[in-house]
PDB file of C-alpha atoms in Angstrom:
ATOM      1  CA  MET A   1      82.034  25.283 -17.141  1.00 93.00           C
ATOM      2  CA  ILE A   2      82.078  25.131 -13.350  1.00 95.00           C
ATOM      3  CA  LEU A   3      80.822  27.877 -11.060  1.00 96.00           C
ATOM      4  CA  GLU A   4      82.686  28.271  -7.762  1.00 97.00           C
ATOM      5  CA  LEU A   5      81.306  30.357  -4.909  1.00 96.00           C
ATOM      6  CA  ASP A   6      82.752  31.552  -1.633  1.00 94.00           C
ATOM      7  CA  CYS A   7      79.787  32.856   0.356  1.00 92.00           C
ATOM      8  CA  GLY A   8      81.170  34.956   3.190  1.00 82.00           C
ATOM      9  CA  ASN A   9      79.442  36.961   5.870  1.00 75.00           C
ATOM     10  CA  SER A  10      79.378  40.151   3.808  1.00 76.00           C
ATOM     11  CA  PHE A  11      79.981  39.234   0.164  1.00 86.00           C
ATOM     12  CA  ILE A  12      79.856  36.396  -2.354  1.00 92.00           C
ATOM     13  CA  LYS A  13      83.096  35.838  -4.228  1.00 94.00           C
ATOM     14  CA  TRP A  14      82.646  33.923  -7.485  1.00 96.00           C
ATOM     15  CA  ARG A  15      84.548  32.605 -10.440  1.00 96.00           C
ATOM     16  CA  VAL A  16      83.845  30.421 -13.468  1.00 96.00           C
ATOM     17  CA  LEU A  17      86.272  27.784 -14.786  1.00 95.00           C
ATOM     18  CA  ASP A  18      86.252  26.456 -18.332  1.00 92.00           C
ATOM     19  CA  ALA A  19      86.854  22.839 -19.365  1.00 87.00           C
ATOM     20  CA  GLN A  20      90.619  23.315 -18.904  1.00 87.00           C
ATOM     21  CA  SER A  21      90.119  24.756 -15.381  1.00 89.00           C
ATOM     22  CA  ILE A  22      91.097  28.222 -16.595  1.00 92.00           C
ATOM     23  CA  VAL A  23      89.327  31.127 -14.900  1.00 94.00           C
ATOM     24  CA  VAL A  24      87.147  32.863 -17.506  1.00 93.00           C
ATOM     25  CA  GLY A  25      85.263  35.213 -15.196  1.00 93.00           C
ATOM     26  CA  GLY A  26      84.855  36.229 -11.602  1.00 93.00           C
ATOM     27  CA  GLY A  27      84.092  38.965  -9.143  1.00 93.00           C
ATOM     28  CA  VAL A  28      82.631  39.935  -5.800  1.00 92.00           C
ATOM     29  CA  VAL A  29      78.943  40.715  -5.258  1.00 93.00           C
ATOM     30  CA  GLY A  30      76.741  41.648  -2.353  1.00 90.00           C
ATOM     31  CA  SER A  31      73.680  39.517  -3.118  1.00 91.00           C
ATOM     32  CA  SER A  32      72.329  36.560  -5.083  1.00 90.00           C
ATOM     33  CA  GLU A  33      70.608  38.962  -7.498  1.00 91.00           C
ATOM     34  CA  GLU A  34      73.901  40.705  -8.263  1.00 94.00           C
ATOM     35  CA  LEU A  35      75.510  37.300  -8.806  1.00 94.00           C
ATOM     36  CA  LEU A  36      72.897  36.372 -11.405  1.00 94.00           C
ATOM     37  CA  THR A  37      73.363  39.697 -13.183  1.00 94.00           C
ATOM     38  CA  ASP A  38      77.118  39.164 -13.432  1.00 94.00           C
ATOM     39  CA  LEU A  39      76.773  35.559 -14.558  1.00 94.00           C
ATOM     40  CA  PHE A  40      74.265  36.346 -17.306  1.00 92.00           C
ATOM     41  CA  ALA A  41      76.643  39.034 -18.553  1.00 93.00           C
ATOM     42  CA  LEU A  42      79.464  36.501 -19.007  1.00 92.00           C
ATOM     43  CA  PRO A  43      79.845  35.671 -22.739  1.00 91.00           C
ATOM     44  CA  GLY A  44      79.349  32.036 -23.697  1.00 89.00           C
ATOM     45  CA  LEU A  45      78.286  30.942 -20.231  1.00 92.00           C
ATOM     46  CA  ALA A  46      77.409  27.217 -20.171  1.00 92.00           C
ATOM     47  CA  LEU A  47      77.475  25.932 -16.614  1.00 94.00           C
ATOM     48  CA  ARG A  48      77.425  22.191 -15.933  1.00 94.00           C
ATOM     49  CA  ALA A  49      77.920  22.235 -12.161  1.00 94.00           C
ATOM     50  CA  ALA A  50      78.612  24.407  -9.157  1.00 96.00           C
ATOM     51  CA  ARG A  51      80.513  23.987  -5.922  1.00 96.00           C
ATOM     52  CA  LEU A  52      80.463  26.338  -3.014  1.00 96.00           C
ATOM     53  CA  VAL A  53      81.551  27.046   0.504  1.00 95.00           C
ATOM     54  CA  SER A  54      79.258  29.066   2.732  1.00 92.00           C
ATOM     55  CA  VAL A  55      79.539  30.439   6.239  1.00 85.00           C
ATOM     56  CA  ARG A  56      75.973  31.710   5.988  1.00 85.00           C
ATOM     57  CA  SER A  57      72.895  30.119   7.549  1.00 87.00           C
ATOM     58  CA  ASP A  58      71.547  26.850   6.158  1.00 87.00           C
ATOM     59  CA  GLU A  59      68.464  28.723   4.962  1.00 91.00           C
ATOM     60  CA  GLU A  60      70.486  31.305   3.027  1.00 90.00           C
ATOM     61  CA  THR A  61      72.715  28.642   1.499  1.00 92.00           C
ATOM     62  CA  SER A  62      69.760  26.485   0.464  1.00 93.00           C
ATOM     63  CA  ALA A  63      68.043  29.466  -1.123  1.00 93.00           C
ATOM     64  CA  LEU A  64      71.146  30.131  -3.232  1.00 93.00           C
ATOM     65  CA  THR A  65      71.539  26.529  -4.401  1.00 94.00           C
ATOM     66  CA  GLU A  66      67.850  26.376  -5.293  1.00 95.00           C
ATOM     67  CA  LEU A  67      68.207  29.592  -7.278  1.00 94.00           C
ATOM     68  CA  LEU A  68      71.123  28.137  -9.250  1.00 94.00           C
ATOM     69  CA  LEU A  69      69.118  24.984  -9.961  1.00 95.00           C
ATOM     70  CA  GLU A  70      66.147  27.047 -11.123  1.00 93.00           C
ATOM     71  CA  ARG A  71      68.073  29.477 -13.337  1.00 93.00           C
ATOM     72  CA  PHE A  72      70.829  27.228 -14.719  1.00 93.00           C
ATOM     73  CA  GLY A  73      69.603  23.675 -14.095  1.00 93.00           C
ATOM     74  CA  ILE A  74      72.755  22.772 -12.192  1.00 94.00           C
ATOM     75  CA  ALA A  75      73.294  20.952  -8.925  1.00 92.00           C
ATOM     76  CA  SER A  76      75.630  22.434  -6.335  1.00 94.00           C
ATOM     77  CA  LEU A  77      78.186  20.598  -4.219  1.00 94.00           C
ATOM     78  CA  CYS A  78      78.550  22.216  -0.802  1.00 95.00           C
ATOM     79  CA  ALA A  79      81.784  21.859   1.139  1.00 95.00           C
ATOM     80  CA  ARG A  80      81.497  20.035   4.453  1.00 92.00           C
ATOM     81  CA  SER A  81      83.803  19.651   7.410  1.00 90.00           C
ATOM     82  CA  ALA A  82      85.768  16.432   7.832  1.00 94.00           C
ATOM     83  CA  GLU A  83      87.995  14.929  10.477  1.00 95.00           C
ATOM     84  CA  VAL A  84      90.646  13.965   7.913  1.00 97.00           C
ATOM     85  CA  LEU A  85      90.950  14.993   4.273  1.00 97.00           C
ATOM     86  CA  ALA A  86      93.813  15.204   1.780  1.00 95.00           C
ATOM     87  CA  GLY A  87      96.359  14.376   4.468  1.00 95.00           C
ATOM     88  CA  VAL A  88      95.143  17.062   6.891  1.00 97.00           C
ATOM     89  CA  ARG A  89      93.722  16.217  10.323  1.00 97.00           C
ATOM     90  CA  ASN A  90      91.204  18.713  11.642  1.00 97.00           C
ATOM     91  CA  GLY A  91      92.495  20.049  14.945  1.00 94.00           C
ATOM     92  CA  TYR A  92      89.214  21.116  16.547  1.00 95.00           C
ATOM     93  CA  SER A  93      87.878  18.951  19.371  1.00 92.00           C
ATOM     94  CA  ASP A  94      84.550  19.098  17.513  1.00 94.00           C
ATOM     95  CA  TYR A  95      85.720  19.098  13.902  1.00 94.00           C
ATOM     96  CA  GLN A  96      82.373  20.373  12.605  1.00 92.00           C
ATOM     97  CA  ARG A  97      82.830  23.643  14.494  1.00 93.00           C
ATOM     98  CA  LEU A  98      85.856  24.711  12.483  1.00 94.00           C
ATOM     99  CA  GLY A  99      84.785  27.361   9.975  1.00 91.00           C
ATOM    100  CA  LEU A 100      84.552  25.962   6.466  1.00 93.00           C
ATOM    101  CA  ASP A 101      86.472  28.871   4.971  1.00 91.00           C
ATOM    102  CA  ARG A 102      89.352  28.152   7.356  1.00 94.00           C
ATOM    103  CA  TRP A 103      89.199  24.419   6.657  1.00 96.00           C
ATOM    104  CA  LEU A 104      89.433  24.923   2.904  1.00 97.00           C
ATOM    105  CA  ALA A 105      92.288  27.399   3.219  1.00 96.00           C
ATOM    106  CA  ILE A 106      94.143  24.880   5.399  1.00 97.00           C
ATOM    107  CA  LEU A 107      93.619  22.084   2.858  1.00 98.00           C
ATOM    108  CA  ALA A 108      94.881  24.268   0.028  1.00 98.00           C
ATOM    109  CA  ALA A 109      97.910  25.569   1.899  1.00 98.00           C
ATOM    110  CA  TYR A 110      99.053  22.134   3.002  1.00 98.00           C
ATOM    111  CA  LYS A 111      98.663  20.714  -0.499  1.00 97.00           C
ATOM    112  CA  LEU A 112     100.696  23.575  -1.970  1.00 97.00           C
ATOM    113  CA  ALA A 113     103.377  23.605   0.725  1.00 96.00           C
ATOM    114  CA  GLY A 114     103.764  19.915   1.489  1.00 94.00           C
ATOM    115  CA  LYS A 115     105.164  20.923   4.867  1.00 96.00           C
ATOM    116  CA  ALA A 116     104.315  22.981   7.953  1.00 98.00           C
ATOM    117  CA  CYS A 117     102.425  26.169   7.189  1.00 97.00           C
ATOM    118  CA  LEU A 118     100.855  29.235   8.742  1.00 98.00           C
ATOM    119  CA  VAL A 119      97.619  30.343   7.078  1.00 97.00           C
ATOM    120  CA  LEU A 120      96.470  33.946   7.566  1.00 96.00           C
ATOM    121  CA  ASP A 121      93.103  35.136   6.265  1.00 93.00           C
ATOM    122  CA  LEU A 122      92.627  38.874   6.683  1.00 90.00           C
ATOM    123  CA  GLY A 123      89.009  39.714   5.984  1.00 84.00           C
ATOM    124  CA  THR A 124      85.989  40.869   7.963  1.00 83.00           C
ATOM    125  CA  ALA A 125      87.367  38.613  10.656  1.00 87.00           C
ATOM    126  CA  VAL A 126      91.071  37.808  10.877  1.00 92.00           C
ATOM    127  CA  THR A 127      92.041  34.178  11.320  1.00 95.00           C
ATOM    128  CA  SER A 128      95.254  32.249  11.661  1.00 97.00           C
ATOM    129  CA  ASP A 129      95.799  28.492  11.476  1.00 98.00           C
ATOM    130  CA  PHE A 130      98.851  26.355  12.144  1.00 98.00           C
ATOM    131  CA  VAL A 131      99.405  23.077  10.267  1.00 98.00           C
ATOM    132  CA  GLY A 132     102.326  20.789  11.098  1.00 98.00           C
ATOM    133  CA  ALA A 133     104.528  18.975   8.603  1.00 97.00           C
ATOM    134  CA  ASP A 134     102.532  15.789   9.213  1.00 96.00           C
ATOM    135  CA  GLY A 135      99.264  17.511   8.285  1.00 97.00           C
ATOM    136  CA  GLY A 136      98.092  17.895  11.850  1.00 97.00           C
ATOM    137  CA  HIS A 137      96.095  21.084  12.366  1.00 98.00           C
ATOM    138  CA  LEU A 138      97.255  22.586  15.650  1.00 97.00           C
ATOM    139  CA  GLY A 139      94.414  25.115  15.900  1.00 96.00           C
ATOM    140  CA  GLY A 140      94.391  28.846  15.401  1.00 96.00           C
ATOM    141  CA  PHE A 141      93.125  32.266  16.414  1.00 96.00           C
ATOM    142  CA  ILE A 142      90.251  34.557  15.444  1.00 95.00           C
ATOM    143  CA  CYS A 143      89.988  38.287  16.022  1.00 90.00           C
ATOM    144  CA  PRO A 144      88.101  41.223  14.467  1.00 87.00           C
ATOM    145  CA  GLY A 145      89.399  42.442  11.142  1.00 83.00           C
ATOM    146  CA  VAL A 146      89.969  46.083  10.271  1.00 77.00           C
ATOM    147  CA  PRO A 147      86.380  46.604   8.994  1.00 76.00           C
ATOM    148  CA  LEU A 148      84.932  45.307  12.259  1.00 77.00           C
ATOM    149  CA  MET A 149      87.316  47.328  14.416  1.00 74.00           C
ATOM    150  CA  ARG A 150      86.568  50.477  12.450  1.00 74.00           C
ATOM    151  CA  ASN A 151      82.818  49.955  12.512  1.00 72.00           C
ATOM    152  CA  GLN A 152      82.774  49.297  16.238  1.00 71.00           C
ATOM    153  CA  LEU A 153      84.558  52.576  16.880  1.00 69.00           C
ATOM    154  CA  ARG A 154      82.231  54.437  14.541  1.00 65.00           C
ATOM    155  CA  THR A 155      79.160  52.843  16.125  1.00 63.00           C
ATOM    156  CA  HIS A 156      80.068  53.287  19.775  1.00 55.00           C
ATOM    157  CA  THR A 157      81.966  56.574  19.681  1.00 61.00           C
ATOM    158  CA  ARG A 158      79.731  59.468  18.683  1.00 55.00           C
ATOM    159  CA  ARG A 159      82.441  61.854  17.516  1.00 56.00           C
ATOM    160  CA  ILE A 160      84.139  59.402  15.145  1.00 59.00           C
ATOM    161  CA  ARG A 161      82.677  60.215  11.741  1.00 59.00           C
ATOM    162  CA  TYR A 162      84.499  60.124   8.399  1.00 54.00           C
ATOM    163  CA  ASP A 163      84.109  58.610   4.935  1.00 55.00           C
ATOM    164  CA  ASP A 164      86.034  55.922   3.073  1.00 60.00           C
ATOM    165  CA  ASP A 165      88.067  58.412   1.032  1.00 62.00           C
ATOM    166  CA  ALA A 166      89.361  59.995   4.205  1.00 58.00           C
ATOM    167  CA  ALA A 167      90.199  56.550   5.553  1.00 58.00           C
ATOM    168  CA  GLU A 168      92.225  55.704   2.455  1.00 63.00           C
ATOM    169  CA  ARG A 169      94.192  58.950   2.639  1.00 63.00           C
ATOM    170  CA  ALA A 170      94.935  58.360   6.321  1.00 57.00           C
ATOM    171  CA  LEU A 171      96.718  55.085   5.533  1.00 59.00           C
ATOM    172  CA  GLN A 172      99.329  56.619   3.268  1.00 65.00           C
ATOM    173  CA  LYS A 173     101.676  56.473   6.249  1.00 69.00           C
ATOM    174  CA  LEU A 174     101.620  55.079   9.789  1.00 68.00           C
ATOM    175  CA  SER A 175     102.976  57.908  11.911  1.00 69.00           C
ATOM    176  CA  PRO A 176     100.901  58.956  14.951  1.00 79.00           C
ATOM    177  CA  GLY A 177      97.599  60.398  13.773  1.00 62.00           C
ATOM    178  CA  ARG A 178      96.973  64.127  13.948  1.00 65.00           C
ATOM    179  CA  SER A 179      93.253  63.772  13.294  1.00 74.00           C
ATOM    180  CA  THR A 180      90.613  61.287  14.389  1.00 74.00           C
ATOM    181  CA  VAL A 181      90.509  59.525  11.032  1.00 77.00           C
ATOM    182  CA  GLU A 182      94.296  59.129  11.017  1.00 78.00           C
ATOM    183  CA  ALA A 183      94.359  57.902  14.612  1.00 80.00           C
ATOM    184  CA  VAL A 184      91.619  55.307  14.033  1.00 77.00           C
ATOM    185  CA  GLU A 185      92.762  54.000  10.660  1.00 78.00           C
ATOM    186  CA  ARG A 186      96.430  53.818  11.578  1.00 79.00           C
ATOM    187  CA  GLY A 187      95.624  52.306  14.968  1.00 81.00           C
ATOM    188  CA  CYS A 188      93.548  49.539  13.379  1.00 80.00           C
ATOM    189  CA  SER A 189      96.252  48.902  10.829  1.00 80.00           C
ATOM    190  CA  LEU A 190      98.911  48.596  13.522  1.00 84.00           C
ATOM    191  CA  MET A 191      96.725  46.209  15.527  1.00 83.00           C
ATOM    192  CA  LEU A 192      96.429  44.003  12.445  1.00 87.00           C
ATOM    193  CA  ARG A 193     100.168  44.094  11.880  1.00 88.00           C
ATOM    194  CA  GLY A 194     100.797  43.263  15.519  1.00 89.00           C
ATOM    195  CA  PHE A 195      98.523  40.224  15.279  1.00 91.00           C
ATOM    196  CA  VAL A 196     100.294  39.015  12.143  1.00 92.00           C
ATOM    197  CA  GLN A 197     103.747  39.443  13.664  1.00 92.00           C
ATOM    198  CA  THR A 198     102.685  37.494  16.757  1.00 94.00           C
ATOM    199  CA  GLN A 199     101.477  34.598  14.586  1.00 95.00           C
ATOM    200  CA  LEU A 200     104.812  34.582  12.800  1.00 94.00           C
ATOM    201  CA  GLU A 201     106.667  34.424  16.107  1.00 95.00           C
ATOM    202  CA  LEU A 202     104.506  31.504  17.273  1.00 96.00           C
ATOM    203  CA  ALA A 203     105.129  29.623  14.028  1.00 96.00           C
ATOM    204  CA  ARG A 204     108.880  30.064  14.453  1.00 95.00           C
ATOM    205  CA  GLU A 205     108.634  28.676  17.978  1.00 96.00           C
ATOM    206  CA  TYR A 206     107.002  25.560  16.519  1.00 96.00           C
ATOM    207  CA  TRP A 207     109.034  25.027  13.374  1.00 97.00           C
ATOM    208  CA  GLY A 208     112.021  27.388  13.240  1.00 95.00           C
ATOM    209  CA  ASP A 209     112.272  28.449   9.606  1.00 93.00           C
ATOM    210  CA  SER A 210     110.831  25.222   8.188  1.00 95.00           C
ATOM    211  CA  PHE A 211     107.369  26.463   7.285  1.00 97.00           C
ATOM    212  CA  GLU A 212     105.533  28.488   4.652  1.00 96.00           C
ATOM    213  CA  VAL A 213     103.219  31.428   5.181  1.00 96.00           C
ATOM    214  CA  PHE A 214     100.039  31.797   3.135  1.00 97.00           C
ATOM    215  CA  LEU A 215      98.218  35.114   3.049  1.00 94.00           C
ATOM    216  CA  THR A 216      94.693  35.657   1.765  1.00 92.00           C
ATOM    217  CA  GLY A 217      91.687  37.927   2.360  1.00 85.00           C
ATOM    218  CA  GLY A 218      90.776  41.476   1.435  1.00 81.00           C
ATOM    219  CA  ASP A 219      93.329  43.151   3.705  1.00 77.00           C
ATOM    220  CA  ALA A 220      96.245  40.902   2.734  1.00 80.00           C
ATOM    221  CA  GLY A 221      97.888  43.761   0.858  1.00 76.00           C
ATOM    222  CA  SER A 222      98.150  45.870   3.997  1.00 76.00           C
ATOM    223  CA  VAL A 223     100.664  43.491   5.611  1.00 84.00           C
ATOM    224  CA  GLU A 224     102.621  42.237   2.586  1.00 77.00           C
ATOM    225  CA  GLU A 225     105.591  44.460   3.375  1.00 79.00           C
ATOM    226  CA  ILE A 226     106.078  42.869   6.810  1.00 82.00           C
ATOM    227  CA  LEU A 227     105.686  39.360   5.350  1.00 83.00           C
ATOM    228  CA  PRO A 228     107.990  39.355   2.324  1.00 81.00           C
ATOM    229  CA  VAL A 229     108.211  35.542   2.309  1.00 85.00           C
ATOM    230  CA  ALA A 230     104.435  34.997   2.347  1.00 92.00           C
ATOM    231  CA  ARG A 231     102.628  33.480  -0.603  1.00 94.00           C
ATOM    232  CA  VAL A 232      99.786  35.913  -1.303  1.00 94.00           C
ATOM    233  CA  MET A 233      96.929  33.869  -2.714  1.00 93.00           C
ATOM    234  CA  PRO A 234      93.547  35.584  -3.131  1.00 91.00           C
ATOM    235  CA  ASP A 235      91.991  32.338  -4.403  1.00 92.00           C
ATOM    236  CA  LEU A 236      93.329  30.050  -1.668  1.00 95.00           C
ATOM    237  CA  ILE A 237      89.836  29.042  -0.526  1.00 94.00           C
ATOM    238  CA  PHE A 238      88.849  28.131  -4.088  1.00 96.00           C
ATOM    239  CA  ILE A 239      91.851  25.803  -4.311  1.00 96.00           C
ATOM    240  CA  GLY A 240      90.664  24.113  -1.129  1.00 96.00           C
ATOM    241  CA  LEU A 241      87.120  23.981  -2.462  1.00 96.00           C
ATOM    242  CA  ALA A 242      88.281  21.896  -5.427  1.00 95.00           C
ATOM    243  CA  ILE A 243      89.942  19.476  -2.987  1.00 96.00           C
ATOM    244  CA  ALA A 244      86.846  19.156  -0.812  1.00 96.00           C
ATOM    245  CA  CYS A 245      84.342  19.023  -3.698  1.00 95.00           C
ATOM    246  CA  PRO A 246      85.936  17.275  -6.682  1.00 93.00           C
ATOM    247  CA  LEU A 247      83.915  17.191  -9.898  1.00 88.00           C
ATOM    248  CA  PRO A 248      84.342  14.755 -12.803  1.00 79.00           C
TER     249      PRO A 248
END
């Protein structure tokens, strides 16, 4: 069995593959301790290796790999940036500065599409990346995701106070808000949609209709209706991780 980890800024997404590369377990946790609890609860767990991508500090990442070695006796392969890999050329002037989560999503999308593609990751931060038909990464954009936008408003505006249930109810439609929670939640949602639509317009300027759109991240579902042709792939980064960190 192989353990795969996507260590983001806020959460650790994990899954376990069996010998046939079939997913036999997975989830999202907030800490290394929660990860161990979930793994030990998985029936028949017999890990032989781990691979991971992390946008966390080197110290945090090292602590996690050491914990896996201590508890399961397994070594961990960590994804690294590259100038060229699997037919994709990193588009950053300093290739090591491109976020690893973005790099892996790009690798996966290009392998799956085999042509030009637009990759949208809608999470804590929202990112877009453009990859040409020849595998050349043209660059991309980063902006705050809905959680960051919401939290900034809550933090810096004293009278904005509401809970998550109220936020969910407010998003049942997108008409102008008649309460603060409706105005904030619907405003953030429309900003996200506007960003996505702009990326789509830019991609069409580059490639006409000869490209594929890949959509991943926790808020992917909130824009599916305006991107009916998008391939929604929650595990896109894991597909890229297997490309960057192959195991025998």
